Amino acid sequence: MNPLFLVPLVLFALCSLGSVDSSAYDKIVTHSRIRARNEGPNVCALQQVMGTKKKYFSTCRNWYKGSICGKKAMVLYECCPGYMKLEGMKGCPAVAPIDHVYGTLGLVKASTTQQYADISKLREEIEGKGSFTMFAPSNDAWEQLDPVVRAALVSNVNIELYNALHFHMVNRRLLTKDLRNDMTVTSMYNDLGLFINHYSNGIVTVNCARIIHANQVATNGVVHVIDRVISAVGNTIADVLEVNEELSSFKAAAMASGVMEKLTQPGHYTVFAPTDEAFGKLSPGYLERVMGDKAVVAALMNYHLLNSVQCSEAIMAGTVYETAEGSSITIGCDGDSLTVNGIKMVLKKDIVTTNGVIHLIDQVLVPDSAKEVLELVGESQSTFSDMVSELGLAAAMSAGTEYTLLAPVNTAFTNEVMSTDQNLLRLILGNHILKFKVTLSELYNGQLLETLAGKLLRVFIYRTAVCIENSCMVRGGKEGSNGALHLMRSLIKPAQRSLYEILMADGRFKIFLSLMESADLTELLRQEGTYTVFAPTDDAFKGLSEEDFALLTSDLNALRTILLYHFSNGIFINGGLEGGVTNLLKTIQGNNLQVLSVNNSIHVNSVDVPDNDLMATNGVVHVVKNILYPGDLPVGREDLLVLLKKLIKYIQIKFMSGFSYAEIPLTFINPGIHKVTRIIQSEPTVTEVVVEGKPTFTKVTRVIESEPTVTEVVVEGKPTFTKVTRVIESEPTVTEVVVEGKPTFTKVTRVIQSEPTVTEMVVEGDPKFTKFTRVIQSEPTVTEMVVEGDPKFTKFTRVIQSEPTVTEMVVEGDPIVTKFTRVIQSGPTGTKVVVEGDPIVTKFTRVIDGRATGKVTKVKKLLESEVQVLQEEKITRVIEGGGTGYTTVIEPQIIEGPDFSKITTIHGNPNLIDAESERITRLIKEGVRTAPAKRSPAGVRRRSRLVRRHHKPRQ
């Protein structure tokens, strides 16, 4: 093998080692040997940060980047630990002489420590018998020590200096392979602990001091040179927070959240503690708000806490760490400074405690979980945030309400969107706010999400994308204290129409729709479901003659096979397709479509899709200008082959004599069901509404689609109704209206579509009826009551039941009936009208159409104890005879109801309606007297005579 390729191979293998039974430090040193192999034996390659004295046995990452902590590093070649140079020889061929600990201190250039050992009377101990580990500060470390502290040590060498050096020693030999992460070893000063950390990048620290030259073996132990002087540690993190005056706000929040208790316990923690000045930089009211919510303040505090000890000297590059809150932060370095999430913020580092380390920072770290959802919106969604505030939608998102923002990126707000009417834009953005909190992990395919605007949005889950209606999510969603934020590529446009309605309204798909109808597949476009349709335009059928269309529709199986190859179960939009690869979509016909999405364009079976993502309530339409046909499906008829070749030119269709298309069962079509609005499976219900005082109703509309119901409405006081509309679709009903007092009706209209019914209306007082119309038909029922004007109701009661009934009207007092019209198109009915007092009847018309025979219509008039019973054929004579109290008022004839072209009069001729009306009006003007009817004996009810009427048969 070529030696030039061998070295990189070995380097890669060593950089990949992770399970060898050796320490990370030892691995790094081994790597350094290999990198410097061309410099001679036992030479190690180090990196030194330019402008400093810091040198590292660096990792592969730092080595190939050529930098440490963002600063350029130059390469140095030095003897590996334990080896020395010999004059005139390449590399470091000699093994360093072995000596006791005191002598070894001079060998590793820790001469200041050696000097202090001498004057503090420690020399005799470390030259004598024993097995020691000494963490010896380098000469530079002593220079960096606070002069006051150093002077105090030197001034009391027999006690302070001696004890300080003893704190750097362990009464046993410990090589770097013996120094495990999070280990605590007992020092030789008062058995105080030394806290060891051994990091994956090869850095080893003792109380956060880095070992810069390790494993210098001595006859009575081992020496490790460290980069700073360490001091005794006896306080926990909580103890430091208690006494540090700069951290009072952090301490208060830690206590409120319960984190303070955790920091009193043994462990291995890193705390990034913001100073009081840092808390003062928060937005006004933020701290007070979160302090009132224990969960939020706990999230805030835990975001400053790591469940591991991260000393500053162990950081050589940006590294991601998980916080106790659950999310991650990036700790890096910039020269000698630490950074958090890329920002220089560490004021003081490496405050070592018995259960971890503290770094003081000048900013409060606020996690997403301690923010409200609107605070999660970033710069890329700033337009959406601004519009939500301007349009007043932010008011609906209070701190105590959970919701989810589907925030489009700024590029979605084009000039066209920004010029939209403000009310419409408010509705559009309202569909980007969900009424509840839903995280990314909680979404599933087919899920319906209700928006603030009342729409239901559909969720589509794909291999590499999550989409809501026509818009797909961008990476970077967040979860806040009261909701979640998802970034969307475009504005969400909820579907309004079905596939059928879209294709019909578009106008480009007339032939496709015609063929779908010929194949009995139109219902597939109408029914509920989730379909992807590659719909061919009329251009796809250019060149076909009428004979060609006749041939195409003559073979139903062939036609269905071709059409259903354009349908796939499931909704596949462009954003949900995996880009750059072929997406296979199984069609309803059975073969696969090959769909390729590149640069926001779609190709299906190599055919271009010029227009895509036309969203429907039951699917999505992609427009194609070619007929799609399975490439592996042959044709068995030559005439059909010739036809298909006219349509399909992008593939070579195979011919197989005798092949016939298989029948495709239409089990996927739900016949006869277009839409089900609401289904209630329950017992009939009773609804009671009571209005007291003086309420005003501008418009009330109520629609019920259910089983028969009983409804009671009671109005007390003097309410005013401008308009009331009520529509009931149910079984036959019974309607009772009771009006007490002196109500005034401007217009009353009631329409019942049901079986024959009985309606009872009682009016007491002095009501006036301008118009009253009642129409009864035999179709399923619709009841509508409209009151226009300014009527007043003292009490209104309406009871609906399900038995067929009779119509009775009783008028007491002195009512005036301007016009009364009743039209019946149904089975036989009975109508009873009782007028008491001195009513004035201007016009009364009754027309019967149907097969009702053998029934007598009676008009009963009670006037001054007289009873007149008039048969229908005598009505004319009564009117012609005139009488006291009758006046003539001419009003246009009004007939409300269905097609009156089929209504027959009492003479059986529809053409005589107008003539008959004019004749009756003329008779009223002239006045005609009639003999009074005979009275019935007291207590005896007079039986009415039935008159059979013979109609002409209907044409």
mmCIF file of N, CA, C and O in Angstrom, residues 898-955:
data_model
loop_
_atom_site.group_PDB
_atom_site.id
_atom_site.type_symbol
_atom_site.label_atom_id
_atom_site.label_comp_id
_atom_site.label_asym_id
_atom_site.label_seq_id
_atom_site.Cartn_x
_atom_site.Cartn_y
_atom_site.Cartn_z
ATOM 1 N N PRO A 898 -96.298 26.692 -3.874
ATOM 2 C CA PRO A 898 -95.592 26.119 -5.021
ATOM 3 C C PRO A 898 -96.210 26.523 -6.356
ATOM 4 O O PRO A 898 -96.968 27.492 -6.427
ATOM 5 N N ASP A 899 -95.943 25.790 -7.414
ATOM 6 C CA ASP A 899 -96.357 26.104 -8.777
ATOM 7 C C ASP A 899 -97.883 26.204 -8.865
ATOM 8 O O ASP A 899 -98.598 25.210 -8.675
ATOM 9 N N PHE A 900 -98.402 27.418 -9.124
ATOM 10 C CA PHE A 900 -99.847 27.602 -9.145
ATOM 11 C C PHE A 900 -100.455 27.355 -10.526
ATOM 12 O O PHE A 900 -101.644 27.527 -10.727
ATOM 13 N N SER A 901 -99.571 26.926 -11.438
ATOM 14 C CA SER A 901 -100.107 26.620 -12.761
ATOM 15 C C SER A 901 -101.004 25.395 -12.731
ATOM 16 O O SER A 901 -101.776 25.161 -13.639
ATOM 17 N N LYS A 902 -100.867 24.588 -11.679
ATOM 18 C CA LYS A 902 -101.649 23.355 -11.577
ATOM 19 C C LYS A 902 -102.820 23.472 -10.605
ATOM 20 O O LYS A 902 -103.477 22.501 -10.301
ATOM 21 N N ILE A 903 -103.055 24.670 -10.052
ATOM 22 C CA ILE A 903 -104.147 24.846 -9.076
ATOM 23 C C ILE A 903 -105.473 24.936 -9.848
ATOM 24 O O ILE A 903 -105.601 25.660 -10.844
ATOM 25 N N THR A 904 -106.486 24.232 -9.391
ATOM 26 C CA THR A 904 -107.819 24.278 -10.013
ATOM 27 C C THR A 904 -108.770 25.008 -9.104
ATOM 28 O O THR A 904 -108.639 24.954 -7.871
ATOM 29 N N THR A 905 -109.737 25.699 -9.680
ATOM 30 C CA THR A 905 -110.725 26.409 -8.883
ATOM 31 C C THR A 905 -111.875 25.466 -8.579
ATOM 32 O O THR A 905 -111.862 24.288 -8.948
ATOM 33 N N ILE A 906 -112.914 26.032 -7.983
ATOM 34 C CA ILE A 906 -114.070 25.201 -7.652
ATOM 35 C C ILE A 906 -114.800 24.777 -8.924
ATOM 36 O O ILE A 906 -115.618 23.873 -8.908
ATOM 37 N N HIS A 907 -114.447 25.422 -10.054
ATOM 38 C CA HIS A 907 -115.044 25.036 -11.327
ATOM 39 C C HIS A 907 -114.131 24.122 -12.113
ATOM 40 O O HIS A 907 -114.450 23.720 -13.214
ATOM 41 N N GLY A 908 -112.931 23.809 -11.540
ATOM 42 C CA GLY A 908 -112.033 22.865 -12.200
ATOM 43 C C GLY A 908 -111.278 23.427 -13.378
ATOM 44 O O GLY A 908 -110.695 22.687 -14.143
ATOM 45 N N ASN A 909 -111.294 24.763 -13.557
ATOM 46 C CA ASN A 909 -110.610 25.365 -14.710
ATOM 47 C C ASN A 909 -109.603 26.396 -14.204
ATOM 48 O O ASN A 909 -110.003 27.437 -13.690
ATOM 49 N N PRO A 910 -108.268 26.134 -14.361
ATOM 50 C CA PRO A 910 -107.269 27.086 -13.858
ATOM 51 C C PRO A 910 -107.346 28.434 -14.543
ATOM 52 O O PRO A 910 -106.932 29.440 -13.975
ATOM 53 N N ASN A 911 -107.867 28.499 -15.759
ATOM 54 C CA ASN A 911 -107.894 29.778 -16.488
ATOM 55 C C ASN A 911 -108.937 30.737 -15.943
ATOM 56 O O ASN A 911 -108.996 31.905 -16.308
ATOM 57 N N LEU A 912 -109.828 30.224 -15.068
ATOM 58 C CA LEU A 912 -110.899 31.086 -14.557
ATOM 59 C C LEU A 912 -110.567 31.722 -13.217
ATOM 60 O O LEU A 912 -111.421 32.333 -12.600
ATOM 61 N N ILE A 913 -109.321 31.537 -12.751
ATOM 62 C CA ILE A 913 -109.000 32.075 -11.408
ATOM 63 C C ILE A 913 -109.156 33.578 -11.390
ATOM 64 O O ILE A 913 -109.854 34.144 -10.539
ATOM 65 N N ASP A 914 -108.497 34.264 -12.334
ATOM 66 C CA ASP A 914 -108.569 35.735 -12.341
ATOM 67 C C ASP A 914 -109.989 36.225 -12.606
ATOM 68 O O ASP A 914 -110.481 37.178 -11.958
ATOM 69 N N ALA A 915 -110.650 35.560 -13.552
ATOM 70 C CA ALA A 915 -112.015 35.984 -13.878
ATOM 71 C C ALA A 915 -112.943 35.802 -12.692
ATOM 72 O O ALA A 915 -113.795 36.655 -12.403
ATOM 73 N N GLU A 916 -112.770 34.686 -11.994
ATOM 74 C CA GLU A 916 -113.632 34.424 -10.830
ATOM 75 C C GLU A 916 -113.391 35.457 -9.746
ATOM 76 O O GLU A 916 -114.304 35.914 -9.080
ATOM 77 N N SER A 917 -112.103 35.791 -9.555
ATOM 78 C CA SER A 917 -111.787 36.782 -8.520
ATOM 79 C C SER A 917 -112.411 38.124 -8.853
ATOM 80 O O SER A 917 -112.951 38.808 -7.991
ATOM 81 N N GLU A 918 -112.319 38.517 -10.146
ATOM 82 C CA GLU A 918 -112.920 39.800 -10.533
ATOM 83 C C GLU A 918 -114.432 39.775 -10.358
ATOM 84 O O GLU A 918 -115.053 40.749 -9.926
ATOM 85 N N ARG A 919 -115.039 38.621 -10.688
ATOM 86 C CA ARG A 919 -116.509 38.539 -10.553
ATOM 87 C C ARG A 919 -116.936 38.664 -9.106
ATOM 88 O O ARG A 919 -117.887 39.382 -8.789
ATOM 89 N N ILE A 920 -116.201 37.976 -8.220
ATOM 90 C CA ILE A 920 -116.553 38.047 -6.786
ATOM 91 C C ILE A 920 -116.369 39.455 -6.267
ATOM 92 O O ILE A 920 -117.189 39.985 -5.503
ATOM 93 N N THR A 921 -115.294 40.115 -6.711
ATOM 94 C CA THR A 921 -115.039 41.496 -6.259
ATOM 95 C C THR A 921 -116.170 42.424 -6.705
ATOM 96 O O THR A 921 -116.628 43.294 -5.963
ATOM 97 N N ARG A 922 -116.604 42.221 -7.925
ATOM 98 C CA ARG A 922 -117.693 43.070 -8.447
ATOM 99 C C ARG A 922 -118.961 42.853 -7.658
ATOM 100 O O ARG A 922 -119.703 43.792 -7.344
ATOM 101 N N LEU A 923 -119.257 41.602 -7.332
ATOM 102 C CA LEU A 923 -120.450 41.308 -6.538
ATOM 103 C C LEU A 923 -120.375 41.962 -5.171
ATOM 104 O O LEU A 923 -121.371 42.429 -4.642
ATOM 105 N N ILE A 924 -119.156 41.956 -4.601
ATOM 106 C CA ILE A 924 -119.012 42.579 -3.261
ATOM 107 C C ILE A 924 -119.308 44.062 -3.342
ATOM 108 O O ILE A 924 -119.978 44.647 -2.490
ATOM 109 N N LYS A 925 -118.769 44.710 -4.421
ATOM 110 C CA LYS A 925 -119.026 46.155 -4.579
ATOM 111 C C LYS A 925 -120.514 46.443 -4.700
ATOM 112 O O LYS A 925 -121.048 47.412 -4.154
ATOM 113 N N GLU A 926 -121.238 45.618 -5.476
ATOM 114 C CA GLU A 926 -122.657 45.862 -5.698
ATOM 115 C C GLU A 926 -123.482 45.547 -4.467
ATOM 116 O O GLU A 926 -124.511 46.137 -4.226
ATOM 117 N N GLY A 927 -122.967 44.549 -3.644
ATOM 118 C CA GLY A 927 -123.698 44.185 -2.443
ATOM 119 C C GLY A 927 -124.827 43.224 -2.736
ATOM 120 O O GLY A 927 -125.701 43.475 -3.546
ATOM 121 N N VAL A 928 -124.883 42.071 -2.087
ATOM 122 C CA VAL A 928 -125.916 41.058 -2.290
ATOM 123 C C VAL A 928 -126.400 40.590 -0.941
ATOM 124 O O VAL A 928 -125.581 40.262 -0.074
ATOM 125 N N ARG A 929 -127.674 40.549 -0.753
ATOM 126 C CA ARG A 929 -128.239 40.106 0.511
ATOM 127 C C ARG A 929 -128.484 38.618 0.449
ATOM 128 O O ARG A 929 -128.746 38.059 -0.590
ATOM 129 N N THR A 930 -128.526 38.017 1.602
ATOM 130 C CA THR A 930 -128.842 36.596 1.688
ATOM 131 C C THR A 930 -129.699 36.372 2.906
ATOM 132 O O THR A 930 -129.620 37.129 3.880
ATOM 133 N N ALA A 931 -130.521 35.354 2.817
ATOM 134 C CA ALA A 931 -131.405 35.049 3.935
ATOM 135 C C ALA A 931 -130.602 34.553 5.098
ATOM 136 O O ALA A 931 -129.609 33.856 4.915
ATOM 137 N N PRO A 932 -130.987 34.894 6.292
ATOM 138 C CA PRO A 932 -130.249 34.396 7.472
ATOM 139 C C PRO A 932 -130.403 32.889 7.594
ATOM 140 O O PRO A 932 -131.413 32.328 7.246
ATOM 141 N N ALA A 933 -129.410 32.294 8.102
ATOM 142 C CA ALA A 933 -129.456 30.842 8.296
ATOM 143 C C ALA A 933 -130.339 30.494 9.460
ATOM 144 O O ALA A 933 -130.477 31.261 10.408
ATOM 145 N N LYS A 934 -130.932 29.305 9.369
ATOM 146 C CA LYS A 934 -131.759 28.841 10.468
ATOM 147 C C LYS A 934 -130.916 28.484 11.651
ATOM 148 O O LYS A 934 -129.847 27.935 11.510
ATOM 149 N N ARG A 935 -131.441 28.836 12.836
ATOM 150 C CA ARG A 935 -130.728 28.520 14.059
ATOM 151 C C ARG A 935 -130.890 27.047 14.408
ATOM 152 O O ARG A 935 -131.914 26.468 14.166
ATOM 153 N N SER A 936 -129.905 26.510 14.986
ATOM 154 C CA SER A 936 -130.012 25.158 15.516
ATOM 155 C C SER A 936 -130.603 25.240 16.899
ATOM 156 O O SER A 936 -130.406 26.227 17.634
ATOM 157 N N PRO A 937 -131.332 24.196 17.297
ATOM 158 C CA PRO A 937 -131.880 24.200 18.677
ATOM 159 C C PRO A 937 -130.749 24.326 19.680
ATOM 160 O O PRO A 937 -129.625 23.903 19.432
ATOM 161 N N ALA A 938 -131.052 24.892 20.813
ATOM 162 C CA ALA A 938 -130.035 25.087 21.855
ATOM 163 C C ALA A 938 -129.429 23.757 22.244
ATOM 164 O O ALA A 938 -130.133 22.799 22.510
ATOM 165 N N GLY A 939 -128.099 23.759 22.314
ATOM 166 C CA GLY A 939 -127.380 22.553 22.740
ATOM 167 C C GLY A 939 -127.172 21.531 21.658
ATOM 168 O O GLY A 939 -126.619 20.475 21.910
ATOM 169 N N VAL A 940 -127.742 21.821 20.451
ATOM 170 C CA VAL A 940 -127.616 20.867 19.362
ATOM 171 C C VAL A 940 -126.662 21.445 18.334
ATOM 172 O O VAL A 940 -126.838 22.582 17.899
ATOM 173 N N ARG A 941 -125.658 20.676 17.987
ATOM 174 C CA ARG A 941 -124.687 21.112 16.982
ATOM 175 C C ARG A 941 -125.146 20.649 15.612
ATOM 176 O O ARG A 941 -125.463 19.492 15.417
ATOM 177 N N ARG A 942 -125.129 21.582 14.731
ATOM 178 C CA ARG A 942 -125.608 21.283 13.397
ATOM 179 C C ARG A 942 -124.565 20.519 12.604
ATOM 180 O O ARG A 942 -123.406 20.892 12.582
ATOM 181 N N ARG A 943 -124.938 19.456 11.982
ATOM 182 C CA ARG A 943 -124.023 18.639 11.176
ATOM 183 C C ARG A 943 -123.908 19.259 9.785
ATOM 184 O O ARG A 943 -124.877 19.678 9.184
ATOM 185 N N SER A 944 -122.706 19.282 9.320
ATOM 186 C CA SER A 944 -122.470 19.841 7.997
ATOM 187 C C SER A 944 -122.689 18.782 6.944
ATOM 188 O O SER A 944 -122.479 17.611 7.174
ATOM 189 N N ARG A 945 -123.156 19.268 5.784
ATOM 190 C CA ARG A 945 -123.417 18.404 4.666
ATOM 191 C C ARG A 945 -122.165 18.268 3.819
ATOM 192 O O ARG A 945 -121.494 19.231 3.529
ATOM 193 N N LEU A 946 -121.829 17.030 3.453
ATOM 194 C CA LEU A 946 -120.666 16.773 2.613
ATOM 195 C C LEU A 946 -121.064 16.954 1.157
ATOM 196 O O LEU A 946 -122.106 16.468 0.727
ATOM 197 N N VAL A 947 -120.230 17.648 0.449
ATOM 198 C CA VAL A 947 -120.464 17.876 -0.980
ATOM 199 C C VAL A 947 -119.337 17.230 -1.747
ATOM 200 O O VAL A 947 -118.171 17.547 -1.486
ATOM 201 N N ARG A 948 -119.605 16.284 -2.618
ATOM 202 C CA ARG A 948 -118.572 15.629 -3.412
ATOM 203 C C ARG A 948 -118.349 16.444 -4.680
ATOM 204 O O ARG A 948 -119.253 16.826 -5.367
ATOM 205 N N ARG A 949 -117.117 16.709 -4.915
ATOM 206 C CA ARG A 949 -116.750 17.527 -6.054
ATOM 207 C C ARG A 949 -116.023 16.666 -7.070
ATOM 208 O O ARG A 949 -115.141 15.889 -6.705
ATOM 209 N N HIS A 950 -116.386 16.761 -8.330
ATOM 210 C CA HIS A 950 -115.783 15.951 -9.379
ATOM 211 C C HIS A 950 -114.848 16.800 -10.197
ATOM 212 O O HIS A 950 -115.269 17.720 -10.897
ATOM 213 N N HIS A 951 -113.546 16.510 -10.074
ATOM 214 C CA HIS A 951 -112.561 17.261 -10.854
ATOM 215 C C HIS A 951 -112.262 16.538 -12.145
ATOM 216 O O HIS A 951 -112.358 15.322 -12.233
ATOM 217 N N LYS A 952 -111.815 17.313 -13.055
ATOM 218 C CA LYS A 952 -111.337 16.712 -14.287
ATOM 219 C C LYS A 952 -110.027 16.010 -14.013
ATOM 220 O O LYS A 952 -109.235 16.458 -13.192
ATOM 221 N N PRO A 953 -109.775 14.910 -14.677
ATOM 222 C CA PRO A 953 -108.486 14.215 -14.463
ATOM 223 C C PRO A 953 -107.324 15.095 -14.916
ATOM 224 O O PRO A 953 -107.447 15.856 -15.870
ATOM 225 N N ARG A 954 -106.186 14.988 -14.186
ATOM 226 C CA ARG A 954 -104.990 15.770 -14.531
ATOM 227 C C ARG A 954 -104.389 15.233 -15.822
ATOM 228 O O ARG A 954 -104.407 14.040 -16.088
ATOM 229 N N GLN A 955 -103.828 16.196 -16.551
ATOM 230 C CA GLN A 955 -103.161 15.797 -17.789
ATOM 231 C C GLN A 955 -101.768 15.333 -17.462
ATOM 232 O O GLN A 955 -101.085 15.965 -16.703
#
